[in-house]
XYZ file of C-alpha atoms in Angstrom:
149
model
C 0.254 12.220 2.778
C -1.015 10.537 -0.452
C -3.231 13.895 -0.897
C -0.346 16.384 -0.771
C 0.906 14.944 -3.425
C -2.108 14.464 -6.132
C -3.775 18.037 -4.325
C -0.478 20.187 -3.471
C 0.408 21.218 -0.189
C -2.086 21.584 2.929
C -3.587 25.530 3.608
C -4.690 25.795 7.124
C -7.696 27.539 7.207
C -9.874 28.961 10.036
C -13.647 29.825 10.099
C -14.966 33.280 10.005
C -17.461 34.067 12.633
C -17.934 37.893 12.598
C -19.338 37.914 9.114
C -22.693 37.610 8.856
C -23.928 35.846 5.704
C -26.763 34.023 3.913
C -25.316 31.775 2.744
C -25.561 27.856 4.538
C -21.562 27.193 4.677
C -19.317 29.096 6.486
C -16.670 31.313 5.273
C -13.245 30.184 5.335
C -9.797 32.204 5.187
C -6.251 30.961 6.228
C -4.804 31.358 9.457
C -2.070 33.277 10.026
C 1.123 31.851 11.273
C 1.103 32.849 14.684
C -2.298 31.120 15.333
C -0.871 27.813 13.952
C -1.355 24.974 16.650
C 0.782 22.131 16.612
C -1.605 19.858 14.753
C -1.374 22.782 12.188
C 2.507 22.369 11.868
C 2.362 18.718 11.413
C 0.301 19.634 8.415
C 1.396 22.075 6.667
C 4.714 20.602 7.243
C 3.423 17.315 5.211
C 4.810 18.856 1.882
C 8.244 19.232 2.866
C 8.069 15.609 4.457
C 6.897 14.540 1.024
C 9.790 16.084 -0.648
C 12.295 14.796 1.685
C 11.308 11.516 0.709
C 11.194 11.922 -2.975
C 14.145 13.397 -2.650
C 15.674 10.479 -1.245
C 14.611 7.737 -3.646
C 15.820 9.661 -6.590
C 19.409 9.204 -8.309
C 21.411 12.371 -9.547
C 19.837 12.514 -12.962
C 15.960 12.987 -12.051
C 16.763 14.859 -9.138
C 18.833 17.464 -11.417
C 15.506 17.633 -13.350
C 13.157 17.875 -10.587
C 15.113 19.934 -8.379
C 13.510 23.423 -9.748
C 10.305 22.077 -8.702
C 8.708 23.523 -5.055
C 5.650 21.573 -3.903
C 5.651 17.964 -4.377
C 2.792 18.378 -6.477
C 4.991 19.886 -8.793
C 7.764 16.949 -8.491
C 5.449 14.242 -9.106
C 3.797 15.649 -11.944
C 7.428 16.380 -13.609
C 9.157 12.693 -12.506
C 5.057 11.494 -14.478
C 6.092 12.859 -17.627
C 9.525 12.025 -17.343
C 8.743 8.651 -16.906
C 5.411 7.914 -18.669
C 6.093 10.398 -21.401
C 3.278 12.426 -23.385
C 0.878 10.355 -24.911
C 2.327 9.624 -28.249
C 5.271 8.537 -26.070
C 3.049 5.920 -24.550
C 1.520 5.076 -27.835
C 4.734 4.259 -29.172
C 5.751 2.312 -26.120
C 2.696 0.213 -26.384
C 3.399 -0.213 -30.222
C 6.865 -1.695 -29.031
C 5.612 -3.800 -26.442
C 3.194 -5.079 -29.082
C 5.980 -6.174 -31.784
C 7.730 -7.780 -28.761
C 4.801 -9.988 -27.931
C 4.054 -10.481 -31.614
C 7.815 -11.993 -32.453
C 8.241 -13.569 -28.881
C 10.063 -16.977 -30.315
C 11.818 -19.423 -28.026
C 15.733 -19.421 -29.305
C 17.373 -22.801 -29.955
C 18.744 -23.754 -26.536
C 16.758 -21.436 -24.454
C 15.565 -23.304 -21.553
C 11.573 -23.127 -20.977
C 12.448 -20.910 -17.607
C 14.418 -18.374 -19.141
C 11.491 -18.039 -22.201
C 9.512 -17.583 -19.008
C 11.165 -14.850 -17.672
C 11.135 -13.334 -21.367
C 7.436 -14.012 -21.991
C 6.240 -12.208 -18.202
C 8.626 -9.496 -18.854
C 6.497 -8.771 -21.712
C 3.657 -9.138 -20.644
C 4.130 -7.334 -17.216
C 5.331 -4.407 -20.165
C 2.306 -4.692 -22.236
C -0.099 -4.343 -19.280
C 1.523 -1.856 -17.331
C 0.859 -0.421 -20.823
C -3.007 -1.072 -20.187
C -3.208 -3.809 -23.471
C -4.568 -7.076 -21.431
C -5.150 -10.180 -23.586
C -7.289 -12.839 -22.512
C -5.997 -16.510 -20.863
C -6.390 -18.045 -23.936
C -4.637 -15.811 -26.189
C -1.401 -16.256 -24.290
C -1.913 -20.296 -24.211
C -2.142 -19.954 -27.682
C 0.810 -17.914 -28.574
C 2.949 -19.572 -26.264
C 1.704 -22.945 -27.429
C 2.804 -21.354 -30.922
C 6.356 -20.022 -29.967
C 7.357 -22.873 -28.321
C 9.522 -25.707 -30.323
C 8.219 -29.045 -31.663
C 10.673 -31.199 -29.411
């Protein structure tokens, strides 16, 4: 299904055997509706399967701005740039995520779990971002951040 979605939707195509030509692959042209098997149904009915599920995972607001859309395709690359923006919108996301890591302090009477759960937030942000940083750059800031006591 995976392939509707990153190709568009399935054409079902049939061979042509009446034309005669030089060339070493055959000649393909789409089949008509009425020759349609039932394997041929199932696929070209794998768009609107795609859809329905999309559909169904989205909340009010994105499905509003999606709803225009008519192969799933077309969805998925509109709910992309909604969500992952142009790319100066992920340049200034990564910029963010950057200045979060870079001022990442542990507050006075912050237990080391809930810095924890701050730190990997961050860090689950900054690589979803694609910015990795080695093992021992995040000993060291945390090693940094974290109070003398």
């Amino acid at each position: 299904m995976w392939h509707v979605i990153t190709d568009g939707p399935i054409k079902i195509l049939k061979e042509i055997t009446v034309v005669i030509t030089t060339e070493s692959t055959p000649k393909m042209v789409e089949k008509h509706r009425s020759e349609w098997t039932t394997e041929d149904k199932k696929k070209a009915n794998l768009d609107n399967v795609s859809k329905d599920i999309i559909y169904k995972t989205l909340d009010k607001n994105k499905f509003v701005k999606i709803k225009t859309c008519s192969t799933t395709k077309e969805i998925w690359e509109k709910l992309t740039q909604l969500c992952e923006g142009n790319d100066q919108t992920k340049e200034n996301k990564l910029i963010v995520a950057i200045q979060k890591f870079d001022n990442a302090k542990m507050k006075p009477g912050e237990t080391l779990t809930e810095f924890d759960e701050q730190f990997s937030a961050i860090m689950i942000e900054l690589n979803s971002l694609g910015k990795d940083y080695s093992n021992c750059e995040i000993a060291l800031k945390v090693m940094r951040v974290l109070p003398g006591e």
